[in-house]
mmCIF file of C-alpha atoms and ligand atoms in Angstrom:
data_model
loop_
_atom_site.group_PDB
_atom_site.id
_atom_site.type_symbol
_atom_site.label_atom_id
_atom_site.label_comp_id
_atom_site.label_asym_id
_atom_site.label_seq_id
_atom_site.Cartn_x
_atom_site.Cartn_y
_atom_site.Cartn_z
ATOM 1 C CA UNK A 45 42.168 68.245 76.215
ATOM 2 C CA UNK A 46 40.775 68.204 79.762
ATOM 3 C CA UNK A 47 39.042 71.353 81.018
ATOM 4 C CA UNK A 48 39.785 72.774 84.473
ATOM 5 C CA UNK A 49 36.521 71.469 85.935
ATOM 6 C CA UNK A 50 37.278 67.936 84.723
ATOM 7 C CA UNK A 51 40.744 68.045 86.341
ATOM 8 C CA UNK A 52 39.355 69.422 89.616
ATOM 9 C CA UNK A 53 36.721 66.653 89.704
ATOM 10 C CA UNK A 54 39.382 64.000 88.950
ATOM 11 C CA UNK A 55 41.493 65.461 91.825
ATOM 12 C CA UNK A 56 38.541 64.908 94.184
ATOM 13 C CA UNK A 57 37.945 68.627 94.739
ATOM 14 C CA UNK A 58 34.504 69.050 96.310
ATOM 15 C CA UNK A 59 31.779 70.913 94.425
ATOM 16 C CA UNK A 60 31.886 73.952 96.748
ATOM 17 C CA UNK A 61 35.642 74.526 96.368
ATOM 18 C CA UNK A 62 35.316 73.880 92.630
ATOM 19 C CA UNK A 63 32.716 76.667 92.389
ATOM 20 C CA UNK A 64 34.990 79.058 94.305
ATOM 21 C CA UNK A 65 37.897 78.322 91.952
ATOM 22 C CA UNK A 66 35.637 78.632 88.911
ATOM 23 C CA UNK A 67 34.485 82.073 90.101
ATOM 24 C CA UNK A 68 38.124 83.158 90.404
ATOM 25 C CA UNK A 69 38.576 81.986 86.826
ATOM 26 C CA UNK A 70 35.515 83.925 85.589
ATOM 27 C CA UNK A 71 37.088 87.100 86.979
ATOM 28 C CA UNK A 72 40.539 86.236 85.592
ATOM 29 C CA UNK A 73 39.147 85.601 82.098
ATOM 30 C CA UNK A 74 37.572 89.052 82.220
ATOM 31 C CA UNK A 75 40.874 90.549 83.447
ATOM 32 C CA UNK A 76 42.677 88.780 80.584
ATOM 33 C CA UNK A 77 40.218 90.265 78.091
ATOM 34 C CA UNK A 78 40.597 93.798 79.497
ATOM 35 C CA UNK A 79 44.402 93.538 79.514
ATOM 36 C CA UNK A 80 44.330 92.353 75.912
ATOM 37 C CA UNK A 81 42.492 95.532 74.945
ATOM 38 C CA UNK A 82 45.451 97.624 76.164
ATOM 39 C CA UNK A 83 45.101 101.292 75.265
ATOM 40 C CA UNK A 84 41.877 100.565 73.379
ATOM 41 C CA UNK A 85 39.983 100.009 76.627
ATOM 42 C CA UNK A 86 41.155 103.341 78.065
ATOM 43 C CA UNK A 87 41.966 101.682 81.412
ATOM 44 C CA UNK A 88 45.759 101.860 81.552
ATOM 45 C CA UNK A 89 47.583 104.280 83.787
ATOM 46 C CA UNK A 90 47.317 105.239 87.443
ATOM 47 C CA UNK A 91 44.517 106.487 89.664
ATOM 48 C CA UNK A 92 44.844 109.337 92.183
ATOM 49 C CA UNK A 93 44.511 106.792 95.004
ATOM 50 C CA UNK A 94 46.990 105.036 97.237
ATOM 51 C CA UNK A 95 46.378 101.540 98.642
ATOM 52 C CA UNK A 96 47.045 100.375 102.172
ATOM 53 C CA UNK A 97 50.557 99.372 101.015
ATOM 54 C CA UNK A 98 51.347 103.027 100.211
ATOM 55 C CA UNK A 99 51.401 102.262 96.462
ATOM 56 C CA UNK A 100 49.614 104.444 93.880
ATOM 57 C CA UNK A 101 46.910 102.198 92.447
ATOM 58 C CA UNK A 102 46.787 101.524 88.717
ATOM 59 C CA UNK A 103 43.309 101.642 87.167
ATOM 60 C CA UNK A 104 43.661 97.920 86.431
ATOM 61 C CA UNK A 105 44.618 97.182 90.055
ATOM 62 C CA UNK A 106 41.224 98.562 91.043
ATOM 63 C CA UNK A 107 39.259 97.040 88.142
ATOM 64 C CA UNK A 108 40.815 93.591 88.719
ATOM 65 C CA UNK A 109 40.208 93.865 92.451
ATOM 66 C CA UNK A 110 36.545 94.778 91.964
ATOM 67 C CA UNK A 111 35.964 91.889 89.511
ATOM 68 C CA UNK A 112 37.373 89.323 91.963
ATOM 69 C CA UNK A 113 35.802 90.893 95.063
ATOM 70 C CA UNK A 114 32.302 91.195 93.557
ATOM 71 C CA UNK A 115 32.055 87.640 92.225
ATOM 72 C CA UNK A 116 33.570 86.014 95.345
ATOM 73 C CA UNK A 117 31.567 87.978 97.931
ATOM 74 C CA UNK A 118 28.436 86.812 96.076
ATOM 75 C CA UNK A 119 29.540 83.147 96.131
ATOM 76 C CA UNK A 120 27.505 81.270 98.794
ATOM 77 C CA UNK A 121 30.560 79.199 99.814
ATOM 78 C CA UNK A 122 32.823 82.187 100.492
ATOM 79 C CA UNK A 123 33.025 83.459 104.110
ATOM 80 C CA UNK A 124 35.179 86.414 103.109
ATOM 81 C CA UNK A 125 37.978 87.791 100.966
ATOM 82 C CA UNK A 126 41.264 89.587 101.614
ATOM 83 C CA UNK A 127 43.018 91.596 98.895
ATOM 84 C CA UNK A 128 46.219 93.590 98.445
ATOM 85 C CA UNK A 129 43.973 96.431 97.321
ATOM 86 C CA UNK A 130 41.548 96.379 100.271
ATOM 87 C CA UNK A 131 42.425 97.886 103.664
ATOM 88 C CA UNK A 132 40.351 95.296 105.526
ATOM 89 C CA UNK A 133 38.999 91.829 104.813
ATOM 90 C CA UNK A 134 35.442 91.777 103.409
ATOM 91 C CA UNK A 135 32.619 89.504 104.600
ATOM 92 C CA UNK A 136 30.870 87.123 102.186
ATOM 93 C CA UNK A 137 28.339 84.634 103.522
ATOM 94 C CA UNK A 138 28.205 83.937 107.269
ATOM 95 C CA UNK A 139 27.946 80.188 106.627
ATOM 96 C CA UNK A 140 30.499 80.162 103.811
ATOM 97 C CA UNK A 141 33.304 77.638 104.304
ATOM 98 C CA UNK A 142 36.115 79.227 102.261
ATOM 99 C CA UNK A 143 38.321 82.279 102.646
ATOM 100 C CA UNK A 144 40.004 83.671 99.531
ATOM 101 C CA UNK A 145 42.990 86.022 99.547
ATOM 102 C CA UNK A 146 44.265 87.507 96.307
ATOM 103 C CA UNK A 147 46.676 89.880 94.637
ATOM 104 C CA UNK A 148 44.384 90.981 91.822
ATOM 105 C CA UNK A 149 47.129 92.382 89.636
ATOM 106 C CA UNK A 150 50.710 91.370 90.436
ATOM 107 C CA UNK A 151 53.514 93.251 88.723
ATOM 108 C CA UNK A 152 51.414 96.384 88.282
ATOM 109 C CA UNK A 153 54.458 98.501 87.416
ATOM 110 C CA UNK A 154 54.582 96.525 84.148
ATOM 111 C CA UNK A 155 51.031 97.307 83.060
ATOM 112 C CA UNK A 156 51.700 100.577 81.228
ATOM 113 C CA UNK A 157 54.654 99.100 79.324
ATOM 114 C CA UNK A 158 52.787 96.015 78.130
ATOM 115 C CA UNK A 159 54.887 93.537 80.100
ATOM 116 C CA UNK A 160 53.867 90.494 82.177
ATOM 117 C CA UNK A 161 51.342 90.826 84.975
ATOM 118 C CA UNK A 162 49.330 88.202 86.828
ATOM 119 C CA UNK A 163 46.709 87.384 89.445
ATOM 120 C CA UNK A 164 47.596 85.335 92.548
ATOM 121 C CA UNK A 165 45.003 83.569 94.725
ATOM 122 C CA UNK A 166 44.941 81.440 97.859
ATOM 123 C CA UNK A 167 42.063 79.508 99.472
ATOM 124 C CA UNK A 168 41.774 78.666 103.177
ATOM 125 C CA UNK A 169 38.975 77.031 105.170
ATOM 126 C CA UNK A 170 37.345 79.060 107.947
ATOM 127 C CA UNK A 171 38.240 77.282 111.212
ATOM 128 C CA UNK A 172 35.480 78.901 113.280
ATOM 129 C CA UNK A 173 32.304 80.901 112.753
ATOM 130 C CA UNK A 174 33.892 84.381 112.800
ATOM 131 C CA UNK A 175 32.655 86.808 110.159
ATOM 132 C CA UNK A 176 34.822 87.364 107.063
ATOM 133 C CA UNK A 177 35.185 91.071 107.859
ATOM 134 C CA UNK A 178 37.271 90.046 110.901
ATOM 135 C CA UNK A 179 40.804 89.433 109.637
ATOM 136 C CA UNK A 180 41.412 87.005 112.531
ATOM 137 C CA UNK A 181 39.615 84.214 110.655
ATOM 138 C CA UNK A 182 42.189 84.512 107.840
ATOM 139 C CA UNK A 183 45.272 84.375 110.074
ATOM 140 C CA UNK A 184 46.317 80.769 109.430
ATOM 141 C CA UNK A 185 49.749 79.651 108.287
ATOM 142 C CA UNK A 186 50.364 78.686 104.679
ATOM 143 C CA UNK A 187 50.204 74.956 105.345
ATOM 144 C CA UNK A 188 46.453 75.385 105.938
ATOM 145 C CA UNK A 189 45.839 76.442 102.316
ATOM 146 C CA UNK A 190 43.498 74.094 100.428
ATOM 147 C CA UNK A 191 44.251 75.632 97.031
ATOM 148 C CA UNK A 192 46.661 78.165 95.532
ATOM 149 C CA UNK A 193 47.274 79.417 92.024
ATOM 150 C CA UNK A 194 48.128 82.207 89.670
ATOM 151 C CA UNK A 195 47.076 83.375 86.220
ATOM 152 C CA UNK A 196 49.936 84.776 84.107
ATOM 153 C CA UNK A 197 48.663 87.206 81.457
ATOM 154 C CA UNK A 198 51.366 86.819 78.822
ATOM 155 C CA UNK A 199 51.412 85.970 75.118
ATOM 156 C CA UNK A 200 48.952 83.323 76.262
ATOM 157 C CA UNK A 201 46.970 83.388 79.507
ATOM 158 C CA UNK A 202 48.103 80.537 81.746
ATOM 159 C CA UNK A 203 46.642 79.159 84.968
ATOM 160 C CA UNK A 204 48.996 77.315 87.308
ATOM 161 C CA UNK A 205 47.390 75.821 90.395
ATOM 162 C CA UNK A 206 47.474 73.166 93.075
ATOM 163 C CA UNK A 207 44.935 71.674 95.482
ATOM 164 C CA UNK A 208 47.648 69.706 97.257
ATOM 165 C CA UNK A 209 48.152 66.918 94.716
ATOM 166 C CA UNK A 210 50.884 68.444 92.546
ATOM 167 C CA UNK A 211 50.871 71.422 90.199
ATOM 168 C CA UNK A 212 49.060 71.574 86.861
ATOM 169 C CA UNK A 213 49.321 74.105 84.021
ATOM 170 C CA UNK A 214 46.290 75.200 82.015
ATOM 171 C CA UNK A 215 46.167 77.426 78.928
ATOM 172 C CA UNK A 216 43.187 79.682 78.192
ATOM 173 C CA UNK A 217 41.592 78.447 74.965
ATOM 174 C CA UNK A 218 39.925 81.652 73.788
ATOM 175 C CA UNK A 219 37.871 79.699 71.239
ATOM 176 C CA UNK A 220 35.889 78.016 74.031
ATOM 177 C CA UNK A 221 36.664 80.479 76.849
ATOM 178 C CA UNK A 222 38.003 77.703 79.082
ATOM 179 C CA UNK A 223 41.331 76.903 80.727
ATOM 180 C CA UNK A 224 42.484 73.534 79.351
ATOM 181 C CA UNK A 225 45.154 71.240 80.820
ATOM 182 C CA UNK A 226 48.424 71.626 78.901
ATOM 183 C CA UNK A 227 51.044 70.299 81.347
ATOM 184 C CA UNK A 228 50.640 68.005 84.362
ATOM 185 C CA UNK A 229 52.673 67.555 87.549
ATOM 186 C CA UNK A 230 55.173 70.369 87.016
ATOM 187 C CA UNK A 231 58.552 69.717 88.689
ATOM 188 C CA UNK A 232 61.104 72.451 89.423
ATOM 189 C CA UNK A 233 64.713 71.404 88.541
ATOM 190 C CA UNK A 234 66.548 70.888 91.860
ATOM 191 C CA UNK A 235 69.608 72.912 90.804
ATOM 192 C CA UNK A 236 69.998 76.226 89.033
ATOM 193 C CA UNK A 237 72.494 78.876 87.977
ATOM 194 C CA UNK A 238 69.927 81.649 87.467
ATOM 195 C CA UNK A 239 68.978 84.092 90.231
ATOM 196 C CA UNK A 240 66.348 86.808 90.307
ATOM 197 C CA UNK A 241 66.663 89.775 92.683
ATOM 198 C CA UNK A 242 66.336 93.563 92.448
ATOM 199 C CA UNK A 243 70.062 94.446 92.677
ATOM 200 C CA UNK A 244 69.310 98.159 93.179
ATOM 201 C CA UNK A 245 68.301 97.344 96.782
ATOM 202 C CA UNK A 246 71.661 95.720 97.622
ATOM 203 C CA UNK A 247 72.659 98.331 100.242
ATOM 204 C CA UNK A 248 69.481 97.584 102.219
ATOM 205 C CA UNK A 249 70.010 93.808 102.489
ATOM 206 C CA UNK A 250 71.314 91.828 105.427
ATOM 207 C CA UNK A 251 75.031 90.907 105.215
ATOM 208 C CA UNK A 252 74.152 87.231 104.615
ATOM 209 C CA UNK A 253 72.190 88.038 101.445
ATOM 210 C CA UNK A 254 74.900 90.439 100.246
ATOM 211 C CA UNK A 255 77.462 87.632 100.721
ATOM 212 C CA UNK A 256 75.402 85.094 98.752
ATOM 213 C CA UNK A 257 74.903 87.461 95.808
ATOM 214 C CA UNK A 258 78.589 88.531 95.904
ATOM 215 C CA UNK A 259 79.525 84.842 95.718
ATOM 216 C CA UNK A 260 77.130 84.286 92.786
ATOM 217 C CA UNK A 261 78.848 87.160 90.942
ATOM 218 C CA UNK A 262 82.287 85.566 91.509
ATOM 219 C CA UNK A 263 81.147 82.787 89.143
ATOM 220 C CA UNK A 264 83.287 79.678 88.546
ATOM 221 C CA UNK A 265 86.226 81.056 90.599
ATOM 222 C CA UNK A 266 83.987 81.786 93.582
ATOM 223 C CA UNK A 267 82.860 79.485 96.426
ATOM 224 C CA UNK A 268 79.660 78.556 94.544
ATOM 225 C CA UNK A 269 81.799 77.287 91.637
ATOM 226 C CA UNK A 270 79.518 78.115 88.715
ATOM 227 C CA UNK A 271 78.667 81.001 86.401
ATOM 228 C CA UNK A 272 75.307 82.510 87.340
ATOM 229 C CA UNK A 273 72.874 84.318 85.050
ATOM 230 C CA UNK A 274 70.372 86.918 86.323
ATOM 231 C CA UNK A 275 66.764 87.791 85.491
ATOM 232 C CA UNK A 276 64.406 90.418 86.961
ATOM 233 C CA UNK A 277 60.927 90.907 85.473
ATOM 234 C CA UNK A 278 59.381 92.930 88.365
ATOM 235 C CA UNK A 279 56.404 90.578 88.363
ATOM 236 C CA UNK A 280 56.508 87.759 90.907
ATOM 237 C CA UNK A 281 54.059 85.695 88.824
ATOM 238 C CA UNK A 282 56.383 85.838 85.794
ATOM 239 C CA UNK A 283 59.467 84.997 87.896
ATOM 240 C CA UNK A 284 57.766 82.042 89.598
ATOM 241 C CA UNK A 285 56.466 80.763 86.261
ATOM 242 C CA UNK A 286 59.967 80.845 84.743
ATOM 243 C CA UNK A 287 61.258 78.936 87.783
ATOM 244 C CA UNK A 288 58.492 76.314 87.504
ATOM 245 C CA UNK A 289 59.426 75.728 83.856
ATOM 246 C CA UNK A 290 63.266 75.903 83.899
ATOM 247 C CA UNK A 291 64.352 76.296 87.532
ATOM 248 C CA UNK A 292 65.902 79.283 89.262
ATOM 249 C CA UNK A 293 65.851 81.167 92.540
ATOM 250 C CA UNK A 294 63.770 84.289 93.240
ATOM 251 C CA UNK A 295 64.510 86.547 96.197
ATOM 252 C CA UNK A 296 62.868 89.619 97.688
ATOM 253 C CA UNK A 297 64.821 89.661 100.976
ATOM 254 C CA UNK A 298 64.821 91.453 104.311
ATOM 255 C CA UNK A 299 65.185 95.164 103.716
ATOM 256 C CA UNK A 300 66.366 97.544 106.451
ATOM 257 C CA UNK A 301 64.188 100.395 105.097
ATOM 258 C CA UNK A 302 60.988 98.897 106.474
ATOM 259 C CA UNK A 303 59.845 98.909 110.064
ATOM 260 C CA UNK A 304 59.018 95.204 109.657
ATOM 261 C CA UNK A 305 62.371 94.681 107.860
ATOM 262 C CA UNK A 306 60.510 92.039 105.864
ATOM 263 C CA UNK A 307 60.863 93.538 102.375
ATOM 264 C CA UNK A 308 58.087 94.210 99.871
ATOM 265 C CA UNK A 309 56.168 90.973 99.342
ATOM 266 C CA UNK A 310 53.019 90.114 101.269
ATOM 267 C CA UNK A 311 52.584 86.766 103.052
ATOM 268 C CA UNK A 312 48.866 86.067 102.666
ATOM 269 C CA UNK A 313 48.427 86.667 98.930
ATOM 270 C CA UNK A 314 51.947 86.445 97.472
ATOM 271 C CA UNK A 315 54.279 84.488 99.781
ATOM 272 C CA UNK A 316 51.942 81.703 100.887
ATOM 273 C CA UNK A 317 50.209 80.834 97.588
ATOM 274 C CA UNK A 318 53.491 80.910 95.657
ATOM 275 C CA UNK A 319 55.129 78.782 98.386
ATOM 276 C CA UNK A 320 52.411 76.128 98.163
ATOM 277 C CA UNK A 321 52.833 75.978 94.390
ATOM 278 C CA UNK A 322 56.647 75.855 94.583
ATOM 279 C CA UNK A 323 56.727 73.164 97.309
ATOM 280 C CA UNK A 324 54.093 71.095 95.474
ATOM 281 C CA UNK A 325 56.384 71.238 92.412
ATOM 282 C CA UNK A 326 59.387 69.922 94.389
ATOM 283 C CA UNK A 327 60.924 73.312 95.111
ATOM 284 C CA UNK A 328 61.516 75.156 98.401
ATOM 285 C CA UNK A 329 60.333 78.480 99.818
ATOM 286 C CA UNK A 330 61.957 80.162 102.806
ATOM 287 C CA UNK A 331 62.260 83.509 104.562
ATOM 288 C CA UNK A 332 65.988 82.703 104.562
ATOM 289 C CA UNK A 333 65.671 81.237 108.040
ATOM 290 C CA UNK A 334 62.375 79.260 108.036
ATOM 291 C CA UNK A 335 59.813 77.886 105.588
ATOM 292 C CA UNK A 336 57.419 80.663 104.548
ATOM 293 C CA UNK A 337 54.413 78.373 105.035
ATOM 294 C CA UNK A 338 55.329 77.967 108.712
ATOM 295 C CA UNK A 339 55.207 81.737 109.387
ATOM 296 C CA UNK A 340 52.319 82.615 111.735
ATOM 297 C CA UNK A 341 50.494 85.638 110.249
ATOM 298 C CA UNK A 342 49.666 88.584 112.541
ATOM 299 C CA UNK A 343 47.728 90.613 109.949
ATOM 300 C CA UNK A 344 46.249 90.249 106.447
ATOM 301 C CA UNK A 345 48.917 92.556 104.954
ATOM 302 C CA UNK A 346 51.957 91.074 106.732
ATOM 303 C CA UNK A 347 55.147 91.241 104.675
ATOM 304 C CA UNK A 348 57.594 88.379 104.407
ATOM 305 C CA UNK A 349 61.128 87.976 103.038
ATOM 306 C CA UNK A 350 61.046 85.544 100.092
ATOM 307 C CA UNK A 351 63.698 83.081 98.881
ATOM 308 C CA UNK A 352 62.043 80.468 96.645
ATOM 309 C CA UNK A 353 62.773 78.096 93.759
ATOM 310 C CA UNK A 354 65.159 75.214 93.028
ATOM 311 C CA UNK A 355 65.444 73.408 96.326
ATOM 312 C CA UNK A 356 69.222 72.884 96.364
ATOM 313 C CA UNK A 357 69.850 76.590 95.667
ATOM 314 C CA UNK A 358 67.343 77.682 98.340
ATOM 315 C CA UNK A 359 69.187 75.369 100.760
ATOM 316 C CA UNK A 360 72.443 77.209 99.971
ATOM 317 C CA UNK A 361 70.870 80.605 100.713
ATOM 318 C CA UNK A 362 69.387 79.277 103.973
ATOM 319 C CA UNK A 363 72.862 77.998 104.919
ATOM 320 C CA UNK A 364 74.286 81.523 104.419
ATOM 321 C CA UNK A 365 71.622 82.824 106.835
ATOM 322 C CA UNK A 366 71.791 80.092 109.471
ATOM 323 C CA UNK A 367 75.438 78.939 109.668
HETATM 324 P P1 AHG B 562 52.317 94.197 93.041
HETATM 325 O O1 AHG B 562 52.391 94.728 91.641
HETATM 326 O O2 AHG B 562 51.181 93.227 93.250
HETATM 327 O O3 AHG B 562 52.375 95.284 94.068
HETATM 328 O O4 AHG B 562 53.586 93.271 93.261
HETATM 329 C C1 AHG B 562 54.798 93.670 92.756
HETATM 330 C C2 AHG B 562 55.869 92.865 93.439
HETATM 331 C C3 AHG B 562 56.211 91.578 92.724
HETATM 332 O O5 AHG B 562 55.312 91.209 91.730
HETATM 333 C C4 AHG B 562 57.542 91.849 92.083
HETATM 334 O O6 AHG B 562 58.381 90.718 92.164
HETATM 335 C C5 AHG B 562 58.104 92.980 92.923
HETATM 336 O O7 AHG B 562 57.006 93.680 93.465
HETATM 337 C C6 AHG B 562 58.911 93.932 92.081
HETATM 338 O O8 AHG B 562 59.481 94.833 93.007
HETATM 339 P P2 AHG B 562 60.386 96.040 92.456
HETATM 340 O O9 AHG B 562 59.444 97.005 91.816
HETATM 341 O O10 AHG B 562 61.049 96.576 93.708
HETATM 342 O O11 AHG B 562 61.357 95.465 91.472
HETATM 343 MN MN1 MN B 563 50.786 96.564 94.407
HETATM 344 MN MN1 MN B 564 52.063 91.390 93.854
HETATM 345 MN MN1 MN B 565 49.170 93.636 93.104
#
């Protein structure tokens, strides 16, 4: 079986970017180990602190964040990092070429109940010589990403990533401590009858989203003409992985509770990396009105409405929002 480094080399990934990705993997393998310890490591549960999102941080949010931050800031090819768990972006090396944004632990509400969590990462190239502690250098749209991926910490630890030439799946072989290639060129089925959304927020959605979900629930007799199933795992990494393997549509839509009205998910380290992966696997990823990777970021913690997955189903939801 091919190791990650062999696949990256075969994909023509340059040595500097390869080292950045390998450092992300070093941190993720450590996160996987710590998660596998569960209660034994004494690091489950919440801290007393709140992050810039207004969420109470889990101990593993902070531990995962520190592992990724420390190794990447020390990498000579990294200009800076941006994280869900850091108020501001952090400078690496002034002559570093790459910017890395990450969600160190996605699905944190699952951590204390031993359910799926993941790490999401995105790599951009610095377009000028601004320091990495100035968020401006990160504010590029998703089409500028040179790499994107996630690690899903489940029964096995899986890496799914793209450098722009399709999406590959790697499984962590704990005997050798390496991610090995286990599925190449993932393709999302173009159609689906399985939607994922947090139904408890229905009263906060826009009418167009309410109408689409109402029509899904009407099943075969409704305008969508098929019986839909529903899933909700409360971990974007787990939802996206299910969609990559068997199709589906995942939505975290506009929400009238927020000043930005953009819902819960963050553009730079959830929306954009997952959109690159989904589009590279033949799927689609939209705000409901435009491709997520065309959204111009204003800040490192910008939120974005998310409708992603099987491209023909995403097209239907976009039609509800734009007709
Ligand atoms: P995070 O744990 O990194 O803050 O992200 C959680 C996100 C995403 O993973 C998931 O799809 C969504 O929040 C779940 O939201 P609800 O708790 O509202 O269901
Ligand atoms: Mn969070
Ligand atoms: Mn997240
Ligand atoms: Mn998170």
